PDB file of C-alpha atoms and ligand atoms in Angstrom:
ATOM      1  CA  MET A   1       6.021  -5.042  10.514  1.00 93.00           C
ATOM      2  CA  VAL A   2       8.050  -1.336  10.081  1.00 97.00           C
ATOM      3  CA  THR A   3       6.509   1.448   8.651  1.00 98.00           C
ATOM      4  CA  ILE A   4       7.644   4.521   8.195  1.00 98.00           C
ATOM      5  CA  GLU A   5       6.800   8.084   9.771  1.00 98.00           C
ATOM      6  CA  PRO A   6       8.207  11.814   8.247  1.00 98.00           C
ATOM      7  CA  ILE A   7       7.996  13.940  11.112  1.00 97.00           C
ATOM      8  CA  TYR A   8       8.205  18.148   9.042  1.00 96.00           C
ATOM      9  CA  GLY A   9      10.909  20.206  11.002  1.00 95.00           C
ATOM     10  CA  TRP A  10      10.531  20.326  14.831  1.00 94.00           C
ATOM     11  CA  PRO A  11      10.218  16.970  16.122  1.00 94.00           C
ATOM     12  CA  GLY A  12       8.472  18.043  19.665  1.00 93.00           C
ATOM     13  CA  PRO A  13      10.097  16.941  22.844  1.00 91.00           C
ATOM     14  CA  GLU A  14       8.744  13.603  23.261  1.00 94.00           C
ATOM     15  CA  ARG A  15       9.692  12.628  19.638  1.00 94.00           C
ATOM     16  CA  SER A  16      13.268  14.120  20.111  1.00 94.00           C
ATOM     17  CA  ASP A  17      13.382  12.801  23.750  1.00 94.00           C
ATOM     18  CA  THR A  18      12.585   9.087  20.800  1.00 96.00           C
ATOM     19  CA  ILE A  19      15.542  10.485  18.687  1.00 96.00           C
ATOM     20  CA  PHE A  20      18.040  11.136  21.134  1.00 96.00           C
ATOM     21  CA  ALA A  21      17.133   7.700  23.295  1.00 96.00           C
ATOM     22  CA  ILE A  22      18.160   5.775  20.074  1.00 96.00           C
ATOM     23  CA  CYS A  23      21.437   7.890  19.592  1.00 95.00           C
ATOM     24  CA  ASN A  24      23.035   7.131  22.476  1.00 95.00           C
ATOM     25  CA  ALA A  25      21.569   3.452  22.230  1.00 96.00           C
ATOM     26  CA  VAL A  26      24.150   3.511  19.221  1.00 95.00           C
ATOM     27  CA  PHE A  27      26.474   6.159  18.718  1.00 93.00           C
ATOM     28  CA  GLY A  28      27.271   6.248  22.680  1.00 91.00           C
ATOM     29  CA  GLN A  29      26.788   9.298  25.078  1.00 88.00           C
ATOM     30  CA  MET A  30      26.279  12.629  23.391  1.00 89.00           C
ATOM     31  CA  ASP A  31      26.447  15.836  24.631  1.00 92.00           C
ATOM     32  CA  HIS A  32      21.739  16.233  25.011  1.00 91.00           C
ATOM     33  CA  SER A  33      21.805  19.850  25.184  1.00 92.00           C
ATOM     34  CA  LYS A  34      23.829  20.185  21.478  1.00 92.00           C
ATOM     35  CA  PHE A  35      21.474  17.781  19.903  1.00 92.00           C
ATOM     36  CA  TYR A  36      18.277  19.873  21.073  1.00 91.00           C
ATOM     37  CA  SER A  37      20.106  22.498  19.281  1.00 92.00           C
ATOM     38  CA  ARG A  38      21.025  21.731  16.617  1.00 91.00           C
ATOM     39  CA  MET A  39      17.118  19.844  16.093  1.00 92.00           C
ATOM     40  CA  ARG A  40      15.249  23.405  16.998  1.00 91.00           C
ATOM     41  CA  GLU A  41      17.662  25.703  14.979  1.00 91.00           C
ATOM     42  CA  LYS A  42      18.283  24.085  11.303  1.00 89.00           C
ATOM     43  CA  HIS A  43      15.660  25.382   9.155  1.00 82.00           C
ATOM     44  CA  ALA A  44      12.940  22.619   7.410  1.00 92.00           C
ATOM     45  CA  LEU A  45      13.876  19.368   9.203  1.00 96.00           C
ATOM     46  CA  PHE A  46      13.478  16.557   7.847  1.00 98.00           C
ATOM     47  CA  THR A  47      12.846  13.543   9.916  1.00 98.00           C
ATOM     48  CA  LEU A  48      11.857  10.091   9.035  1.00 98.00           C
ATOM     49  CA  LEU A  49      11.161   7.413  11.796  1.00 98.00           C
ATOM     50  CA  ALA A  50      11.012   3.662  11.547  1.00 98.00           C
ATOM     51  CA  VAL A  51       8.397   1.948  13.647  1.00 98.00           C
ATOM     52  CA  GLU A  52       8.272  -1.592  14.800  1.00 97.00           C
ATOM     53  CA  ASN A  53       4.651  -2.634  17.235  1.00 96.00           C
ATOM     54  CA  GLY A  54       4.891   0.838  18.484  1.00 95.00           C
ATOM     55  CA  GLU A  55       8.170   1.269  19.433  1.00 96.00           C
ATOM     56  CA  VAL A  56      10.528   3.726  17.175  1.00 97.00           C
ATOM     57  CA  VAL A  57      13.359   1.205  16.060  1.00 98.00           C
ATOM     58  CA  GLY A  58      15.619   3.961  14.083  1.00 98.00           C
ATOM     59  CA  PHE A  59      15.891   7.239  12.303  1.00 98.00           C
ATOM     60  CA  LYS A  60      16.891   9.526  10.504  1.00 98.00           C
ATOM     61  CA  THR A  61      17.425  12.705   9.999  1.00 97.00           C
ATOM     62  CA  GLY A  62      18.843  15.282   8.334  1.00 97.00           C
ATOM     63  CA  TYR A  63      18.075  19.824   7.066  1.00 97.00           C
ATOM     64  CA  ASP A  64      18.050  22.166   4.413  1.00 96.00           C
ATOM     65  CA  LEU A  65      21.671  23.315   3.272  1.00 96.00           C
ATOM     66  CA  GLY A  66      20.035  26.198   0.809  1.00 96.00           C
ATOM     67  CA  ASP A  67      20.593  26.093  -3.253  1.00 97.00           C
ATOM     68  CA  GLY A  68      19.304  22.988  -3.407  1.00 98.00           C
ATOM     69  CA  VAL A  69      21.121  21.395  -1.091  1.00 98.00           C
ATOM     70  CA  PHE A  70      19.863  18.543   1.860  1.00 98.00           C
ATOM     71  CA  TYR A  71      22.315  17.647   4.550  1.00 98.00           C
ATOM     72  CA  SER A  72      21.667  13.994   5.581  1.00 98.00           C
ATOM     73  CA  TRP A  73      22.302  14.697   9.319  1.00 96.00           C
ATOM     74  CA  ILE A  74      22.418  11.408  11.728  1.00 96.00           C
ATOM     75  CA  GLY A  75      21.065   8.438  11.999  1.00 97.00           C
ATOM     76  CA  GLY A  76      20.841   5.086  13.413  1.00 97.00           C
ATOM     77  CA  VAL A  77      18.776   1.625  13.706  1.00 98.00           C
ATOM     78  CA  LEU A  78      19.259  -0.431  17.182  1.00 98.00           C
ATOM     79  CA  GLU A  79      21.130  -3.517  17.113  1.00 97.00           C
ATOM     80  CA  ALA A  80      18.385  -5.992  17.263  1.00 97.00           C
ATOM     81  CA  TYR A  81      16.291  -4.963  14.292  1.00 98.00           C
ATOM     82  CA  ARG A  82      19.934  -4.307  11.873  1.00 98.00           C
ATOM     83  CA  ARG A  83      20.694  -6.470   8.668  1.00 98.00           C
ATOM     84  CA  GLN A  84      16.604  -6.513   8.158  1.00 97.00           C
ATOM     85  CA  GLY A  85      16.790  -3.255   5.666  1.00 98.00           C
ATOM     86  CA  ILE A  86      15.334  -0.342   7.890  1.00 98.00           C
ATOM     87  CA  ALA A  87      18.632   1.839   7.230  1.00 98.00           C
ATOM     88  CA  ARG A  88      18.139   0.838   3.556  1.00 98.00           C
ATOM     89  CA  MET A  89      14.472   1.931   3.435  1.00 98.00           C
ATOM     90  CA  LEU A  90      14.860   5.458   5.524  1.00 98.00           C
ATOM     91  CA  MET A  91      16.805   6.192   2.666  1.00 98.00           C
ATOM     92  CA  LEU A  92      15.468   5.661  -0.133  1.00 98.00           C
ATOM     93  CA  GLU A  93      12.358   7.457   1.860  1.00 98.00           C
ATOM     94  CA  GLN A  94      14.592  10.374   2.559  1.00 98.00           C
ATOM     95  CA  HIS A  95      15.952  10.601  -0.857  1.00 98.00           C
ATOM     96  CA  ALA A  96      12.548   9.966  -2.752  1.00 98.00           C
ATOM     97  CA  TRP A  97      10.901  12.687  -0.395  1.00 98.00           C
ATOM     98  CA  CYS A  98      13.714  14.929  -1.750  1.00 98.00           C
ATOM     99  CA  ARG A  99      13.117  14.363  -5.054  1.00 98.00           C
ATOM    100  CA  GLU A 100       9.606  15.620  -4.817  1.00 97.00           C
ATOM    101  CA  ASN A 101      10.936  18.826  -2.646  1.00 97.00           C
ATOM    102  CA  GLY A 102      13.498  19.786  -5.683  1.00 97.00           C
ATOM    103  CA  TYR A 103      16.699  19.121  -4.249  1.00 98.00           C
ATOM    104  CA  ARG A 104      19.212  18.345  -6.564  1.00 98.00           C
ATOM    105  CA  LEU A 105      21.551  16.934  -4.462  1.00 98.00           C
ATOM    106  CA  ILE A 106      22.404  15.026  -0.582  1.00 98.00           C
ATOM    107  CA  ARG A 107      25.224  15.330   1.524  1.00 98.00           C
ATOM    108  CA  THR A 108      26.055  13.549   4.799  1.00 98.00           C
ATOM    109  CA  LYS A 109      29.003  12.846   6.331  1.00 98.00           C
ATOM    110  CA  THR A 110      30.619   9.090   7.860  1.00 97.00           C
ATOM    111  CA  TYR A 111      33.536   8.153   9.669  1.00 96.00           C
ATOM    112  CA  ASN A 112      34.954   4.414   8.741  1.00 96.00           C
ATOM    113  CA  GLN A 113      33.914   3.724  11.931  1.00 94.00           C
ATOM    114  CA  TRP A 114      30.274   3.238  11.007  1.00 95.00           C
ATOM    115  CA  LYS A 115      31.104   1.414   7.703  1.00 96.00           C
ATOM    116  CA  GLY A 116      27.501  -0.048   7.229  1.00 97.00           C
ATOM    117  CA  MET A 117      26.404   3.036   6.818  1.00 97.00           C
ATOM    118  CA  LEU A 118      29.292   4.142   4.265  1.00 98.00           C
ATOM    119  CA  ILE A 119      28.891   1.092   2.659  1.00 98.00           C
ATOM    120  CA  LEU A 120      24.573   1.944   2.080  1.00 98.00           C
ATOM    121  CA  ASN A 121      25.465   5.137   1.163  1.00 98.00           C
ATOM    122  CA  LEU A 122      27.872   3.436  -1.623  1.00 98.00           C
ATOM    123  CA  GLN A 123      25.260   1.196  -2.740  1.00 98.00           C
ATOM    124  CA  CYS A 124      22.156   4.413  -2.353  1.00 98.00           C
ATOM    125  CA  GLY A 125      24.002   6.294  -5.011  1.00 98.00           C
ATOM    126  CA  PHE A 126      26.518   8.910  -2.868  1.00 98.00           C
ATOM    127  CA  ASP A 127      29.348   9.703  -4.309  1.00 98.00           C
ATOM    128  CA  ILE A 128      33.103  10.545  -1.890  1.00 98.00           C
ATOM    129  CA  THR A 129      34.063  13.588  -2.484  1.00 98.00           C
ATOM    130  CA  GLY A 130      36.173  14.782   0.091  1.00 98.00           C
ATOM    131  CA  THR A 131      37.608  14.109   3.385  1.00 98.00           C
ATOM    132  CA  ALA A 132      38.780  15.868   6.292  1.00 97.00           C
ATOM    133  CA  GLN A 133      40.912  15.327   9.119  1.00 96.00           C
ATOM    134  CA  LYS A 134      38.656  15.819  12.360  1.00 94.00           C
ATOM    135  CA  ASP A 135      40.636  17.415  15.378  1.00 91.00           C
ATOM    136  CA  SER A 136      40.243  14.319  17.687  1.00 90.00           C
ATOM    137  CA  GLY A 137      42.257  12.513  14.654  1.00 92.00           C
ATOM    138  CA  ARG A 138      39.331  10.455  13.581  1.00 94.00           C
ATOM    139  CA  LEU A 139      39.082  10.439   9.118  1.00 97.00           C
ATOM    140  CA  GLN A 140      35.167  11.720   8.151  1.00 97.00           C
ATOM    141  CA  ILE A 141      34.339  10.570   4.898  1.00 98.00           C
ATOM    142  CA  LEU A 142      32.312  13.323   3.031  1.00 98.00           C
ATOM    143  CA  LEU A 143      29.603  11.582   0.321  1.00 98.00           C
ATOM    144  CA  GLU A 144      27.591  13.524  -1.824  1.00 98.00           C
ATOM    145  CA  LYS A 145      24.523  12.064  -4.221  1.00 98.00           C
ATOM    146  CA  GLN A 146      23.104  13.973  -7.572  1.00 98.00           C
ATOM    147  CA  LEU A 147      19.322  14.040  -7.211  1.00 97.00           C
ATOM    148  CA  VAL A 148      19.128  15.709 -11.020  1.00 88.00           C
TER     149      VAL A 148
HETATM  150  C1  LIG B 201      24.227   1.808   9.515  1.00 83.15           C
HETATM  151  C2  LIG B 201      23.202   1.186  10.140  1.00 83.15           C
HETATM  152  C3  LIG B 201      22.345   2.441  10.237  1.00 83.15           C
HETATM  153  C4  LIG B 201      22.384   0.710   9.306  1.00 83.15           C
HETATM  154  O1  LIG B 201      20.920   0.055   9.471  1.00 83.15           O
HETATM  155  P1  LIG B 201      19.931  -1.445   9.164  1.00 83.15           P
HETATM  156  O2  LIG B 201      18.999  -0.929   9.532  1.00 83.15           O
HETATM  157  O3  LIG B 201      21.011  -2.919  10.145  1.00 83.15           O
HETATM  158  O4  LIG B 201      20.673  -1.703   7.498  1.00 83.15           O
HETATM  159  P2  LIG B 201      20.137  -1.917   6.553  1.00 83.15           P
HETATM  160  O5  LIG B 201      20.131  -3.531   6.821  1.00 83.15           O
HETATM  161  O6  LIG B 201      19.078  -1.561   6.053  1.00 83.15           O
HETATM  162  O7  LIG B 201      21.042  -2.430   5.475  1.00 83.15           O
HETATM  163  C5  LIG B 201      21.793  -2.272   3.751  1.00 83.15           C
HETATM  164  C6  LIG B 201      22.581  -2.728   3.322  1.00 83.15           C
HETATM  165  O8  LIG B 201      23.585  -2.069   4.513  1.00 83.15           O
HETATM  166  C7  LIG B 201      24.986  -2.729   4.582  1.00 83.15           C
HETATM  167  N1  LIG B 201      25.242  -2.798   5.361  1.00 83.15           N
HETATM  168  C8  LIG B 201      24.999  -2.347   6.888  1.00 83.15           C
HETATM  169  N2  LIG B 201      25.308  -2.675   7.468  1.00 83.15           N
HETATM  170  C9  LIG B 201      25.951  -3.337   6.956  1.00 83.15           C
HETATM  171  C10 LIG B 201      27.510  -3.631   8.539  1.00 83.15           C
HETATM  172  N3  LIG B 201      27.469  -3.941   9.464  1.00 83.15           N
HETATM  173  N4  LIG B 201      28.346  -4.247   7.532  1.00 83.15           N
HETATM  174  C11 LIG B 201      28.565  -4.122   6.843  1.00 83.15           C
HETATM  175  N5  LIG B 201      27.403  -4.061   5.451  1.00 83.15           N
HETATM  176  C12 LIG B 201      26.862  -4.182   5.566  1.00 83.15           C
HETATM  177  C13 LIG B 201      24.834  -3.899   3.452  1.00 83.15           C
HETATM  178  O9  LIG B 201      25.020  -4.167   2.206  1.00 83.15           O
HETATM  179  C14 LIG B 201      22.927  -4.192   3.472  1.00 83.15           C
HETATM  180  O10 LIG B 201      22.588  -4.827   2.831  1.00 83.15           O
HETATM  181  P3  LIG B 201      22.207  -6.781   3.743  1.00 83.15           P
HETATM  182  O11 LIG B 201      22.031  -6.599   4.469  1.00 83.15           O
HETATM  183  O12 LIG B 201      21.547  -7.596   2.252  1.00 83.15           O
HETATM  184  O13 LIG B 201      23.534  -7.315   3.422  1.00 83.15           O
HETATM  185  C15 LIG B 201      22.971   0.384  11.870  1.00 83.15           C
HETATM  186  O14 LIG B 201      24.164  -0.700  11.584  1.00 83.15           O
HETATM  187  C16 LIG B 201      23.446   1.611  12.838  1.00 83.15           C
HETATM  188  O15 LIG B 201      22.703   1.909  12.907  1.00 83.15           O
HETATM  189  N6  LIG B 201      24.913   2.230  12.877  1.00 83.15           N
HETATM  190  C17 LIG B 201      25.617   2.573  13.461  1.00 83.15           C
HETATM  191  C18 LIG B 201      25.184   4.285  13.241  1.00 83.15           C
HETATM  192  C19 LIG B 201      25.292   4.719  12.243  1.00 83.15           C
HETATM  193  O16 LIG B 201      26.764   4.237  11.761  1.00 83.15           O
HETATM  194  N7  LIG B 201      24.902   5.793  11.978  1.00 83.15           N
HETATM  195  C20 LIG B 201      25.768   5.907  10.686  1.00 83.15           C
HETATM  196  C21 LIG B 201      26.648   7.501  11.236  1.00 83.15           C
HETATM  197  S1  LIG B 201      27.496   7.978   9.975  1.00 83.15           S
END
């Protein structure tokens, strides 16, 4: 059975390494120091871990942008655990926490490459609010969900 564990603020080195390992498994090699500094510096970081039999199999993290806006930054589920509703559980839990904590809007970004996430975002009430052409040539898709 999957359980969802919340972490408020900096998760500490051990949990951050676990999250970083999932990022690498899901997105390919990421820049360790960039990832760590963003985790450490962001105000009111809120992370959810999906845990099965003591193993972290997925996560979702984000932070406060001020003015009642929460930024859902990054998340993923290990391949062997996909299509079991874990990302949906993480998202619903994040949205409930945001509501309880007075946020009025959740903002996120994704790419066409991450279609599963895009589809789940739309299913869970996000609207596409814009796009940005990145230097890499990729089109970034901006989404927002109103909570109130
Ligand atoms: C996107 C991701 C987090 C989804 O995780 P998951 O636990 O498999 O998602 P869920 O099982 O909760 O899926 C919920 C719904 O989302 C949709 N969905 C999820 N993955 C999908 C896919 N690959 N293709 C189409 N729809 C998908 C489906 O509607 C699904 O419901 P269903 O299984 O009943 O059809 C996971 O595939 C992942 O880690 N991908 C790579 C990383 C990523 O995209 N991160 C986000 C970057 S912005």
